[in-house]
PDB file of C-alpha atoms in Angstrom:
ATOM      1  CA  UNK A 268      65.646 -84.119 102.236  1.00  0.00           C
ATOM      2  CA  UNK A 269      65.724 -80.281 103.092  1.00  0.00           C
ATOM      3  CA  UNK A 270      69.413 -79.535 103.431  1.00  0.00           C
ATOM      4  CA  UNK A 271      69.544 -75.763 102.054  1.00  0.00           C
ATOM      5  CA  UNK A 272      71.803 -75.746  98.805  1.00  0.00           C
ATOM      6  CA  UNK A 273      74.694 -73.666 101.065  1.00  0.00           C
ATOM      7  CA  UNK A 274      75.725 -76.765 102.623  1.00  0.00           C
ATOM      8  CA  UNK A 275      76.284 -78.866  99.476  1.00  0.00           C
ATOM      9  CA  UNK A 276      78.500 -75.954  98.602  1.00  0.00           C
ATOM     10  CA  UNK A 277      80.089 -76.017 102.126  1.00  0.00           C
ATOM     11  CA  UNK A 278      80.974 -79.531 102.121  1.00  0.00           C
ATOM     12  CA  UNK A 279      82.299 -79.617  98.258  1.00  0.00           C
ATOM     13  CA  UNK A 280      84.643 -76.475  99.423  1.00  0.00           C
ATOM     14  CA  UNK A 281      86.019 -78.493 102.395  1.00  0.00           C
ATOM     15  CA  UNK A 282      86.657 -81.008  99.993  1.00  0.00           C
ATOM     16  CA  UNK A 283      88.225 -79.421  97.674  1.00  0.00           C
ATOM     17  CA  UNK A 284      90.499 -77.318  99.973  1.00  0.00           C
ATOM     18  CA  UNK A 285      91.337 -80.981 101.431  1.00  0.00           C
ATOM     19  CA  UNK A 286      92.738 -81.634  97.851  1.00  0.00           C
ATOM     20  CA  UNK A 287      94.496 -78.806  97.147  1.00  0.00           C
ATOM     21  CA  UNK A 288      96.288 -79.174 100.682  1.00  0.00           C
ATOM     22  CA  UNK A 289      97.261 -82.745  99.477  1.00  0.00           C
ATOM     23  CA  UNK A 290      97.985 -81.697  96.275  1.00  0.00           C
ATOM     24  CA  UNK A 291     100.547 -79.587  97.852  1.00  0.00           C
ATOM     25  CA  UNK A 292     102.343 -81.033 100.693  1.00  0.00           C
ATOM     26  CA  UNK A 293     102.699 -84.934  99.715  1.00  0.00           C
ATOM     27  CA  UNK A 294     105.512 -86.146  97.814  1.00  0.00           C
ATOM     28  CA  UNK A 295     104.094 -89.214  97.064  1.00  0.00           C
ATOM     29  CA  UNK A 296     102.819 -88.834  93.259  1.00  0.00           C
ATOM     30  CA  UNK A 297      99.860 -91.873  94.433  1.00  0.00           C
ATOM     31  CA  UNK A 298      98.677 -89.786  96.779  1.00  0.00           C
ATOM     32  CA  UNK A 299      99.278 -86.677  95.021  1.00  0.00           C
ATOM     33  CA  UNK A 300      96.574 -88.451  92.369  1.00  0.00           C
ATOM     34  CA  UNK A 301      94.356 -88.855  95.090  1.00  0.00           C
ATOM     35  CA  UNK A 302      94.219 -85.790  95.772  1.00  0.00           C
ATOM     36  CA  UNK A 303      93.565 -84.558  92.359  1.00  0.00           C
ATOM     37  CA  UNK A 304      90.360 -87.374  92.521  1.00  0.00           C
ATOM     38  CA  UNK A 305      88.946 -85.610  95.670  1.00  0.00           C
ATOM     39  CA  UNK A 306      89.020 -82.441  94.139  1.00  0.00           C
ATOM     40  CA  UNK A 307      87.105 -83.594  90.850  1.00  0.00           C
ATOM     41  CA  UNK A 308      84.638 -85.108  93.164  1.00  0.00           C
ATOM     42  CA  UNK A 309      84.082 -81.719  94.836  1.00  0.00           C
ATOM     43  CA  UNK A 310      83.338 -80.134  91.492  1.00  0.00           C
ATOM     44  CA  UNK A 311      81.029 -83.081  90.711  1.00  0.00           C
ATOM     45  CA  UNK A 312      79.562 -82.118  94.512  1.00  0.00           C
ATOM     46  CA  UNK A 313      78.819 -78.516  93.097  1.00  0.00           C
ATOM     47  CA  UNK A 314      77.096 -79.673  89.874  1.00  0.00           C
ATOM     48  CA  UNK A 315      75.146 -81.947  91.412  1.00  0.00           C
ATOM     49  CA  UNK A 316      73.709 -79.176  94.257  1.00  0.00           C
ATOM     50  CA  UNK A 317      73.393 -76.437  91.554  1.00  0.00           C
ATOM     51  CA  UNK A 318      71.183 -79.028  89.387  1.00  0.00           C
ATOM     52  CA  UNK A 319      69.374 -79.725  92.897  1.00  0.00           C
ATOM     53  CA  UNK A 320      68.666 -75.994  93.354  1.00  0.00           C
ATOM     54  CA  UNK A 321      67.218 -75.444  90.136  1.00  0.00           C
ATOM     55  CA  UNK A 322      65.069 -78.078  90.020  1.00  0.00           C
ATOM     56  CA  UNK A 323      63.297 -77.048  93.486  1.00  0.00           C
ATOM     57  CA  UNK A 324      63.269 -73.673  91.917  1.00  0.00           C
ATOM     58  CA  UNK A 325      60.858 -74.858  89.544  1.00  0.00           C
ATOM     59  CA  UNK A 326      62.964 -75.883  86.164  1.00  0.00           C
ATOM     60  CA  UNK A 327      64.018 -79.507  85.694  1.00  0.00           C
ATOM     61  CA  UNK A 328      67.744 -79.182  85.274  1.00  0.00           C
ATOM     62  CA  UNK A 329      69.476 -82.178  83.697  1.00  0.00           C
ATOM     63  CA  UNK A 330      73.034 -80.389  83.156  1.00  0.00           C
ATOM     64  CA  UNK A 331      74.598 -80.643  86.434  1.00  0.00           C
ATOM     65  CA  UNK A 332      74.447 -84.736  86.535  1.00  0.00           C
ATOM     66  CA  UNK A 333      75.243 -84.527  82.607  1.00  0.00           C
ATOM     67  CA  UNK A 334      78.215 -82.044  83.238  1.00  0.00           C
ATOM     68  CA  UNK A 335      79.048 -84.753  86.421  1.00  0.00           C
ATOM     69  CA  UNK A 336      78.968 -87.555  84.516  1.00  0.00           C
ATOM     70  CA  UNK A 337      81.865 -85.928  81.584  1.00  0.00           C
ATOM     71  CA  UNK A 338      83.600 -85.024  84.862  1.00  0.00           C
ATOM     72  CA  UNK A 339      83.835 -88.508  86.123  1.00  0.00           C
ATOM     73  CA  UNK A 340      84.830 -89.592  82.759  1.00  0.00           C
ATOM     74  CA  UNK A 341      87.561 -87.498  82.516  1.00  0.00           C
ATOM     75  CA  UNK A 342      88.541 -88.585  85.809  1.00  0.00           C
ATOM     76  CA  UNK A 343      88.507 -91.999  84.683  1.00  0.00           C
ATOM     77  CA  UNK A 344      90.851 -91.187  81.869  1.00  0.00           C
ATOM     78  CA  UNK A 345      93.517 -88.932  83.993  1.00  0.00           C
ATOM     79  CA  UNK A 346      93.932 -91.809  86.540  1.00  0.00           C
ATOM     80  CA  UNK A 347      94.469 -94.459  83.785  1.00  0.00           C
ATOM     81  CA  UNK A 348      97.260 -92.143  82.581  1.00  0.00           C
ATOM     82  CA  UNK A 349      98.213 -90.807  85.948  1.00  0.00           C
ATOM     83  CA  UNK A 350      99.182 -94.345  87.195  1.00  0.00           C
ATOM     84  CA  UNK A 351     100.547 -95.726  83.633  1.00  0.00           C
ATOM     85  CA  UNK A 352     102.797 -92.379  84.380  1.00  0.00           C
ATOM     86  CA  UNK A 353     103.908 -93.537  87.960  1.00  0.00           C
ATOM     87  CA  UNK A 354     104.494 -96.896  86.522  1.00  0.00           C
ATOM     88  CA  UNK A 355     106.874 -95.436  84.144  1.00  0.00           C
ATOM     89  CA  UNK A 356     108.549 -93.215  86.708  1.00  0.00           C
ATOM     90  CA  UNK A 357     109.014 -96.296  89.100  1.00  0.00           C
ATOM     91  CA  UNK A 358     110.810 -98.147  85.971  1.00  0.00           C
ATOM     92  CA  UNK A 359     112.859 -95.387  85.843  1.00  0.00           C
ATOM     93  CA  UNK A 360     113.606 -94.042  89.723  1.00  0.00           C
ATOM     94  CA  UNK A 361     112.758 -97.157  91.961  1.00  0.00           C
ATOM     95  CA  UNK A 362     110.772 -94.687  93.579  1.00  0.00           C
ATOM     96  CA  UNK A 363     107.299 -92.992  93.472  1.00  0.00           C
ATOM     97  CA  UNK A 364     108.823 -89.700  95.674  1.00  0.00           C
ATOM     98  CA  UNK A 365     108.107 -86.452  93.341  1.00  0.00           C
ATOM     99  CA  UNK A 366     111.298 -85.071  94.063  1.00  0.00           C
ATOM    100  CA  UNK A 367     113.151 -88.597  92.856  1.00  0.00           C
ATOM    101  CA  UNK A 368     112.093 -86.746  88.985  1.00  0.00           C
ATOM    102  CA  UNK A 369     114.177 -83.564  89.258  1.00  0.00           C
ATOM    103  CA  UNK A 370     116.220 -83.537  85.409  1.00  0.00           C
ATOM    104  CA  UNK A 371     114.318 -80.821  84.612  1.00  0.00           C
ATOM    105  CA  UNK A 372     115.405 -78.339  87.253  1.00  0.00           C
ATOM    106  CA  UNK A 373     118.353 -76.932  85.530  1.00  0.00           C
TER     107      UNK A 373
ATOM    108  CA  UNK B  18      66.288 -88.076 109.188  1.00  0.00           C
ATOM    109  CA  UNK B  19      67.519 -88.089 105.979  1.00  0.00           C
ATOM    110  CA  UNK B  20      68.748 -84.462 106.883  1.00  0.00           C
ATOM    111  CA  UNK B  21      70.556 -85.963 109.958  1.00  0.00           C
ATOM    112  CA  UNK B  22      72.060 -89.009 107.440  1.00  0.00           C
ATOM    113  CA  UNK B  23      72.976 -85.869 105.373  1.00  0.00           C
ATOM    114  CA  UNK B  24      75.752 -84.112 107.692  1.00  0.00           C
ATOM    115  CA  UNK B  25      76.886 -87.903 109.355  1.00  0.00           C
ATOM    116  CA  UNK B  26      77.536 -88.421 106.057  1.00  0.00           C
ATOM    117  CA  UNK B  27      79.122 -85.113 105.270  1.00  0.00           C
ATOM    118  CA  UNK B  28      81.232 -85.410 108.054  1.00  0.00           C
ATOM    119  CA  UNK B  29      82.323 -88.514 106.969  1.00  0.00           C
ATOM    120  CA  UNK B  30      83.306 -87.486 103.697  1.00  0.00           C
ATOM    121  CA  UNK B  31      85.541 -84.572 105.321  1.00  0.00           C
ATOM    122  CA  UNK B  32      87.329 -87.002 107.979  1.00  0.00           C
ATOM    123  CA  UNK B  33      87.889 -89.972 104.971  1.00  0.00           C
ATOM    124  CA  UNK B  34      89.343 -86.727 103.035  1.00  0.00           C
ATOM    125  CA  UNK B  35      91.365 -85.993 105.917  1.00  0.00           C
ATOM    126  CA  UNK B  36      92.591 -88.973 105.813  1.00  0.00           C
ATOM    127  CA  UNK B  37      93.661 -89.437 102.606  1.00  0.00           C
ATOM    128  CA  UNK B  38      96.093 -86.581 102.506  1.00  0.00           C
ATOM    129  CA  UNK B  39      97.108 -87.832 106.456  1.00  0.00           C
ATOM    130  CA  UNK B  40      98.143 -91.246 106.156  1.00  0.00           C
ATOM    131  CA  UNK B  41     101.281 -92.383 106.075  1.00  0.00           C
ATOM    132  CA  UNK B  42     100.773 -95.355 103.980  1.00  0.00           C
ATOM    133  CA  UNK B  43      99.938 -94.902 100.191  1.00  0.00           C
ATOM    134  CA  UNK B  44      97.611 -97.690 100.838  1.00  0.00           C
ATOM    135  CA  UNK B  45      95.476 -96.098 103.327  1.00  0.00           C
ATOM    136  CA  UNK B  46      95.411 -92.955 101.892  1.00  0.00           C
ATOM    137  CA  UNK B  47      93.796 -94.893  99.067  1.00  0.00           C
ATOM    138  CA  UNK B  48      91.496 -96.459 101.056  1.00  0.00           C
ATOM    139  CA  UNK B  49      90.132 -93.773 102.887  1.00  0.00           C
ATOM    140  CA  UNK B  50      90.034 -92.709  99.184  1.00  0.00           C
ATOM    141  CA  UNK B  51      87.269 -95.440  98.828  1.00  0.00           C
ATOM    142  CA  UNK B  52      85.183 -94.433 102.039  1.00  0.00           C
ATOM    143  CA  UNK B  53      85.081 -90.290 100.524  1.00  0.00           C
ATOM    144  CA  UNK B  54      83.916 -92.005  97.705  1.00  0.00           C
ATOM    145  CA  UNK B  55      80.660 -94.170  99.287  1.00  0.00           C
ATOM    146  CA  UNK B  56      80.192 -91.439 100.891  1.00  0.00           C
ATOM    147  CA  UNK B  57      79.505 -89.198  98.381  1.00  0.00           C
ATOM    148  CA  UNK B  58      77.620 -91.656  96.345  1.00  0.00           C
ATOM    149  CA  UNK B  59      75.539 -92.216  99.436  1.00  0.00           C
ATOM    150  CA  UNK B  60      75.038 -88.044  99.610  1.00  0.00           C
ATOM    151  CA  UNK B  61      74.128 -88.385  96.232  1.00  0.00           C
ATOM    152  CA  UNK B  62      71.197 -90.720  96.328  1.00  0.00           C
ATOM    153  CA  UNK B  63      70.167 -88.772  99.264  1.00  0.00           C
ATOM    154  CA  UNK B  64      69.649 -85.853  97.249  1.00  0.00           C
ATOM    155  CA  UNK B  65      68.218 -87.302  94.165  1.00  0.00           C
ATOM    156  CA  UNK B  66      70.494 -88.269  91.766  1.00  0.00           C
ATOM    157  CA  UNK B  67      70.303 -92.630  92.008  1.00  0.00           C
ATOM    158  CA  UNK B  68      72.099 -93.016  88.475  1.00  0.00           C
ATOM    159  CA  UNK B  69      74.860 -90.581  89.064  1.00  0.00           C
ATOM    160  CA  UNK B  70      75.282 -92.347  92.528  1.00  0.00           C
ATOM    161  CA  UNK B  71      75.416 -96.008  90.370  1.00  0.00           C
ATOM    162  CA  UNK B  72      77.842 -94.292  87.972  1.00  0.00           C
ATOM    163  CA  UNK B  73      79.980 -92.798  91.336  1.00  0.00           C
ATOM    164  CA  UNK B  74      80.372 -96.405  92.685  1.00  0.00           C
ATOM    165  CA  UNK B  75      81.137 -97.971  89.584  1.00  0.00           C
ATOM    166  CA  UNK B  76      83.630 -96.200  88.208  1.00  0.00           C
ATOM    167  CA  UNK B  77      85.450 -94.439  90.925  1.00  0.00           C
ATOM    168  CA  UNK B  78      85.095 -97.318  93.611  1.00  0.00           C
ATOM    169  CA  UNK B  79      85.134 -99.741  91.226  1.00  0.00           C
ATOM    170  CA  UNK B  80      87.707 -99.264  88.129  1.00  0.00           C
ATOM    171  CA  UNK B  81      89.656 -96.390  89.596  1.00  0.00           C
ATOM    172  CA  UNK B  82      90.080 -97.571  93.033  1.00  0.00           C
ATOM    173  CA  UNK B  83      91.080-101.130  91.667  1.00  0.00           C
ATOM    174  CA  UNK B  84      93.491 -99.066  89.400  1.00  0.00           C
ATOM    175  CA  UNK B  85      95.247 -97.426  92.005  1.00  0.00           C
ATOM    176  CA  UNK B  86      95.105-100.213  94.545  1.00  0.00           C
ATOM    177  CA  UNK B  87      96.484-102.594  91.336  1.00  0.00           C
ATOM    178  CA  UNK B  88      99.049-100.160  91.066  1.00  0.00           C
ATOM    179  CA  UNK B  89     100.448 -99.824  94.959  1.00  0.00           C
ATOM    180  CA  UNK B  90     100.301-103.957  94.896  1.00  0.00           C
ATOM    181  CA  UNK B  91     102.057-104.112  91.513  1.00  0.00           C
ATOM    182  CA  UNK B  92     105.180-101.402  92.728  1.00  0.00           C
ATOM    183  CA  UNK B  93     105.532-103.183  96.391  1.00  0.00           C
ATOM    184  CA  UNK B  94     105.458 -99.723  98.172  1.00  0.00           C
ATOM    185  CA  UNK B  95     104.947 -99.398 101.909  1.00  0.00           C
ATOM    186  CA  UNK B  96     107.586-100.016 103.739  1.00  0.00           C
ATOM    187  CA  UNK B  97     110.723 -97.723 102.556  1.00  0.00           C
ATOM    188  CA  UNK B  98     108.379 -94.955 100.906  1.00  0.00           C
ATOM    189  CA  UNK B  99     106.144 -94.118 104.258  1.00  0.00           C
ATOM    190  CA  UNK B 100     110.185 -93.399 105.819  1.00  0.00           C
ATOM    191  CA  UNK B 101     110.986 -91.711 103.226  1.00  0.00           C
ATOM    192  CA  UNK B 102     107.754 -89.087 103.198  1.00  0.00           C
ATOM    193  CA  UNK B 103     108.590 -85.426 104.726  1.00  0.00           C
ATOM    194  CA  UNK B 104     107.059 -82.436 104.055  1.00  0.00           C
ATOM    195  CA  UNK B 105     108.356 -81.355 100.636  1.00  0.00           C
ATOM    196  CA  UNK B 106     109.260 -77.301 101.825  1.00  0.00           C
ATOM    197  CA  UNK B 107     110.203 -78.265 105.689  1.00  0.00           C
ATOM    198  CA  UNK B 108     107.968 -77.104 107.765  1.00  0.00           C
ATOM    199  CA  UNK B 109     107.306 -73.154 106.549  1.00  0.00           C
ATOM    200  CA  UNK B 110     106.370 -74.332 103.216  1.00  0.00           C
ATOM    201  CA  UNK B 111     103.789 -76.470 105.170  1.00  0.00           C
ATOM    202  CA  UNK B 112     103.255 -73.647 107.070  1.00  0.00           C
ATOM    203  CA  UNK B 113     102.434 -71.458 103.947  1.00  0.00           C
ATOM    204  CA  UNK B 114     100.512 -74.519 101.738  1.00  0.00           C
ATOM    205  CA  UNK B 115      98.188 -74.842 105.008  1.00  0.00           C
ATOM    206  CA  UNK B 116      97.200 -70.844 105.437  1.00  0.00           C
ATOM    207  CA  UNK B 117      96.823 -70.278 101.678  1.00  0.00           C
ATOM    208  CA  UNK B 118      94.290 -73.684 101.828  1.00  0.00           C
ATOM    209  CA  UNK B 119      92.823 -72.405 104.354  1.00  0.00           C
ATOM    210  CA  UNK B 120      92.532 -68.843 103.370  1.00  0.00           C
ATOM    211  CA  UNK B 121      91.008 -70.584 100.315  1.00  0.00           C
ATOM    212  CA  UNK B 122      88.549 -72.301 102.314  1.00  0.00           C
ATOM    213  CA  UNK B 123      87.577 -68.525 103.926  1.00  0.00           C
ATOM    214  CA  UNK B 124      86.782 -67.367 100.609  1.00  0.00           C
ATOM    215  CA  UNK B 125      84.670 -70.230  99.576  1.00  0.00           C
ATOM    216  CA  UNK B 126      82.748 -69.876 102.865  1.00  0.00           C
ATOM    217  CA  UNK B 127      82.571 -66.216 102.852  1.00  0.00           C
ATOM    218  CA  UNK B 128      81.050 -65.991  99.102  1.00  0.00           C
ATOM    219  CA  UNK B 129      78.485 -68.726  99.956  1.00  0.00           C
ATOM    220  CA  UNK B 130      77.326 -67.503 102.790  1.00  0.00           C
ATOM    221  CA  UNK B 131      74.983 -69.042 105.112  1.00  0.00           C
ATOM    222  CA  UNK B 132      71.482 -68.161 103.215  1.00  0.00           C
ATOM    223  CA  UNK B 133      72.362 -66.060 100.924  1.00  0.00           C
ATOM    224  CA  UNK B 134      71.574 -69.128  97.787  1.00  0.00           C
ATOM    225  CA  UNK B 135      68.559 -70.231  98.912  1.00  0.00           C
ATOM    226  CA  UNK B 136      67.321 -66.731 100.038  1.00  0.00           C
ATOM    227  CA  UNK B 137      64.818 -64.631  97.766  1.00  0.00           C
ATOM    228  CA  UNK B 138      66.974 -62.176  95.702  1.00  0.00           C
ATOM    229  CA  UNK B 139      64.092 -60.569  94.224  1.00  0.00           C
ATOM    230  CA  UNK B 140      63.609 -62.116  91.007  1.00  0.00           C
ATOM    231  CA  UNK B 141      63.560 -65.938  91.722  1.00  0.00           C
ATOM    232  CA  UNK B 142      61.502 -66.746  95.035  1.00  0.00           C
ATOM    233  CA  UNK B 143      63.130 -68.283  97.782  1.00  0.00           C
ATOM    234  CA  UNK B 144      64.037 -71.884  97.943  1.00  0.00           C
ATOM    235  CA  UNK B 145      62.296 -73.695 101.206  1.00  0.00           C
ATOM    236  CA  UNK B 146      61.436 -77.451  99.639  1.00  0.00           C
ATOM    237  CA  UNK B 147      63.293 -79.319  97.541  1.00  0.00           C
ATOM    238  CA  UNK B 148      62.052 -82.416  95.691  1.00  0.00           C
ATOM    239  CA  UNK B 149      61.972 -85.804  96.962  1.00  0.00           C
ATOM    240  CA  UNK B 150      61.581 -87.940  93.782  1.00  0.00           C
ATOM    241  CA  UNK B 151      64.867 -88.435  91.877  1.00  0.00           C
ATOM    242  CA  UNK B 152      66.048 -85.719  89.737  1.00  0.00           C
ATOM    243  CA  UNK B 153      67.997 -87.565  87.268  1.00  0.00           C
ATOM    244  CA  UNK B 154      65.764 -90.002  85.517  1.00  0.00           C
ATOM    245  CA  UNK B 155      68.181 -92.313  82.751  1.00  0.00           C
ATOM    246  CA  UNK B 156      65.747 -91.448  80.120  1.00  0.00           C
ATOM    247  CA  UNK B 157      65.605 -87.385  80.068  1.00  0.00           C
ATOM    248  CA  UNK B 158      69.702 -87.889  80.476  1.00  0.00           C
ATOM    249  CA  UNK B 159      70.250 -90.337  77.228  1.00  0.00           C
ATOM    250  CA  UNK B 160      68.063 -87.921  75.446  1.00  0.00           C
ATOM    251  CA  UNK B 161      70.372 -84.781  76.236  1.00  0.00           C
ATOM    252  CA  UNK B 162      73.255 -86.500  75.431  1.00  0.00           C
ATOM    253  CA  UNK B 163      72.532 -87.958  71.915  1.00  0.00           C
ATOM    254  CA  UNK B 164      70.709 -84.625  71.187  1.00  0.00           C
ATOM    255  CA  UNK B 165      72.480 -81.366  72.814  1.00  0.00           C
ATOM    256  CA  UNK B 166      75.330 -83.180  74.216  1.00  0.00           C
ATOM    257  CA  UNK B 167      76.280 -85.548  70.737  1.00  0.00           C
ATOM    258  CA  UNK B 168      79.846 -83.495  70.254  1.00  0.00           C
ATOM    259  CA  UNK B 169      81.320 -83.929  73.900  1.00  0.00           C
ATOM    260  CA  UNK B 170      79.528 -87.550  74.167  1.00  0.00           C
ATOM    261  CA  UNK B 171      81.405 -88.252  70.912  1.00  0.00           C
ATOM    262  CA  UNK B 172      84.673 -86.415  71.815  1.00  0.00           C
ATOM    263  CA  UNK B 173      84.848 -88.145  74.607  1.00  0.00           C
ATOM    264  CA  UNK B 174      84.915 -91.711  73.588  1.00  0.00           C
ATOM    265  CA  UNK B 175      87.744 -90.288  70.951  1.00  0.00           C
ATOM    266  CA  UNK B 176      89.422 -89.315  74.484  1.00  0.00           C
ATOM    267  CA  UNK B 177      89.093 -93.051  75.766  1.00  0.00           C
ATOM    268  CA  UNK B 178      90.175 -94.158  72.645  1.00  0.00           C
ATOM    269  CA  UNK B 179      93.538 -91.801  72.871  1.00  0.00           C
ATOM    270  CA  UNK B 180      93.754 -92.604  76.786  1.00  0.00           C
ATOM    271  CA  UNK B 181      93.943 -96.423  75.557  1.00  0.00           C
ATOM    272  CA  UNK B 182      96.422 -96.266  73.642  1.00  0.00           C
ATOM    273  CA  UNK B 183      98.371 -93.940  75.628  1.00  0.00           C
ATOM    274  CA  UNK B 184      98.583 -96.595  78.523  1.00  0.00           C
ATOM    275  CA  UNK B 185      99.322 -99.378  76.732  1.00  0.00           C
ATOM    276  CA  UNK B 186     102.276 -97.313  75.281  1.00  0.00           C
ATOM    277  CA  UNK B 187     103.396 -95.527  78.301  1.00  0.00           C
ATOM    278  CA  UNK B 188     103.199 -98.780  81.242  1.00  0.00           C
ATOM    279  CA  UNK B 189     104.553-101.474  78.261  1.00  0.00           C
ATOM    280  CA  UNK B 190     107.264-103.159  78.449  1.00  0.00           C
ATOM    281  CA  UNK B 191     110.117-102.662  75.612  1.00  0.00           C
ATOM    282  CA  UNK B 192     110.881-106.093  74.289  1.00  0.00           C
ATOM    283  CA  UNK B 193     114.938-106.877  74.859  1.00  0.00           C
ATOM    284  CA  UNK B 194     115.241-104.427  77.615  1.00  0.00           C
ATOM    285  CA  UNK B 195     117.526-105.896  79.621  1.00  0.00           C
ATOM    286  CA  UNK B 196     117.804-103.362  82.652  1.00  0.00           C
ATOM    287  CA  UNK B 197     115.332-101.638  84.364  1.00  0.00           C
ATOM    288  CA  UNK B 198     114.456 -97.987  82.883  1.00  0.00           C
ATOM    289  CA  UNK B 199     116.315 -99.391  79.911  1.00  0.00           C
ATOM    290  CA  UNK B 200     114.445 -99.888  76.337  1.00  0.00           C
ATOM    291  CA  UNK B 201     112.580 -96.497  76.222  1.00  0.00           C
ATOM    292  CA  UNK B 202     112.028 -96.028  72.294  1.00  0.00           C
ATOM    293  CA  UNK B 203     113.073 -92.027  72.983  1.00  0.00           C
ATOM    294  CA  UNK B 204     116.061 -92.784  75.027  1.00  0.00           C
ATOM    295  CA  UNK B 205     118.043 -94.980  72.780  1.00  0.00           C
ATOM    296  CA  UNK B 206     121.676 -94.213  72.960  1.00  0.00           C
ATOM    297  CA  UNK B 207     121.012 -91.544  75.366  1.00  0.00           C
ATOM    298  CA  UNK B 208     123.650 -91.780  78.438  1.00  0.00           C
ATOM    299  CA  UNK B 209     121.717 -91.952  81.649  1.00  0.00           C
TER     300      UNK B 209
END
C-alpha cells in the first residue's frame, strides 16, 4: 500500500483535533472519556506511520508498535479508572453532567 | 486498491470521530466510538502492523468498549441527560473551543506539509515504496520488550496492578450505607 507517510499524519491530526474539540465542548464526563480515547488513538496513528516510514527507509523499526502497544495499555488503565470515577460521581450527583461536580470552585 | 481502501477508510474514521463528539446520546457517541476504532484497526493491517491491529480490536473494541457500554447500561442514562446537554460556555465559548481546534488543526497541517516527509532532505533518500509484508512480526516485538523494554513492560503490570485495586476501591460499595453517596470512608461525619 503506497499511501505517502503525510497522510497517516493528516488523518491522526484530524483525529486528534476531533478529540480535543470533544474534550472541550461536552459536558457529559462519558463522552468527555471518549474523547480522551480518540485522541490516544491518534498518537498510536503517529507511532504506527513513523515506524512505517522508517522501515521503507531501510531500518526495521520495532518502536513505534512497541511505544503503541504501552499507549493502548495505558489507555486501558485510564478508562478502567475513568468510568470507576463516573460511577462514583453518579453515587454522589445522580448525574454524569461535569458541571453537576462544582465544590471546588470557591 | 488497498490505497483506495486506505482513504474510505480514513474517511470513515474522521466521520465515526465526528460522531462521537456529535451525538446526542452517550450511547451513540460510544458507538460510533466502536466504528473509529475498526477502523483504525482495519488502517492498521493495511499498513502492516496485523498484531497491533489484533491488540486494537481486543482491547479497545473489546474490554474498553464493553467497559463503557457496561457503564451507560449500569447508570440508566439517555433520556434526561441528552435534555440536559448544552454547550458548556454558550455559544462564544463554542465559538472560541472550535477556532482554537481548528487553528490547531492548521498547524498540524501546515508543519506536515504535503511532501515534505517523504521528500529527499539530503541525507536520507526519498521515500517512494513502502513494504508490503508486515512490519511487526510477534517475535522481534517479545524480544524488545523482555530485553530493551523489561523496566516499562514491568512498570506497567505494577500500573495494572495499582489500576486494580484502585477500581475495586473507588466503584465499591460501602457496606451499611444506607443512602446513596452515603458510606464514603473519607466523608464520615462530614455534613453534605
Amino acid at each position: 500500500m503506497n499511501v505517502p507517510t503525510e497522510h497517516f499524519l493528516l488523518l491522526a491530526a484530524v483525529l486528534f483535533c476531533t478529540g480535543v474539540l470533544g474534550f472541550l465542548v461536552r459536558r457529559n464526563v462519558i463522552v468527555v472519556l471518549a474523547s480522551v480515547e480518540l485522541i490516544l488513538n491518534a498518537a498510536n496513528l503517529t507511532f504506527l506511520a513513523a515506524s512505517r516510514h522508517h522501515t521503507a527507509l531501510g531500518e526495521a523499526n520495532l518502536h513505534g508498535p512497541i511505544f503503541a502497544l504501552f499507549v493502548i495499555l495505558v489507555a486501558a488503565a485510564e478508562a478502567a479508572v475513568g468510568l470507576a470515577l463516573v460511577i462514583a460521581l453518579y453515587r454522589l450527583k445522580q448525574s454524569v453532567r461535569l458541571d453537576a461536580a462544582s465544590e471546588l470552585k470557591g | 486498491m488497498a490505497e483506495l481502501l486506505f482513504y474510505v477508510l480514513a474517511a470513515g474514521t474522521v466521520a465515526a470521530g465526528v460522531g462521537v463528539i456529535a451525538c446526542r446520546n452517550p450511547l451513540f457517541s460510544v458507538l460510533s466510538l466502536l466504528g473509529a476504532f475498526f477502523c483504525l484497526a482495519t488502517i492498521y493491517l493495511l499498513a502492516g502492523f496485523p498484531f497491533l491491529a489484533a491488540t486494537q480490536l481486543l482491547v479497545y473494541a473489546g474490554a474498553i468498549m464493553v467497559l463503557f457500554l457496561f457503564v451507560i447500561m449500569l447508570l440508566n442514562l439517555g433520556d434526561e441527560e441528552q435534555y440536559a446537554e448544552r454547550p458548556p460556555f454558550g455559544k462564544r465559548g463554542l465559538a472560541i473551543a472550535g477556532a482554537s481546534a481548528g487553528v490547531l488543526l492548521l498547524i498540524a497541517v501546515f508543519s506536515v506539509g504535503f511532501g515534505s516527509v517523504s521528500a529527499s532532505d539530503g541525507d536520507s533518500p526519498a521515500v517512494t515504496s513502502f513494504p508490503d509484508e508486515s512490519i511487526d512480526d510477534v517475535q522481534s516485538i517479545a524480544e524488545l520488550l523482555f530485553s530493551r523494554y523489561m523496566l516499562p513492560f514491568e512498570a506497567s503490570s505494577l500500573l495494572l496492578l495499582a489500576t486494580m485495586i484502585a477500581v475495586i476501591l473507588l466503584a465499591k460499595r460501602q457496606r451499611g450505607s444506607g443512602a446513596e453517596g452515603a458510606g464514603w470512608p473519607w466523608k464520615k461525619g462530614v455534613e453534605q
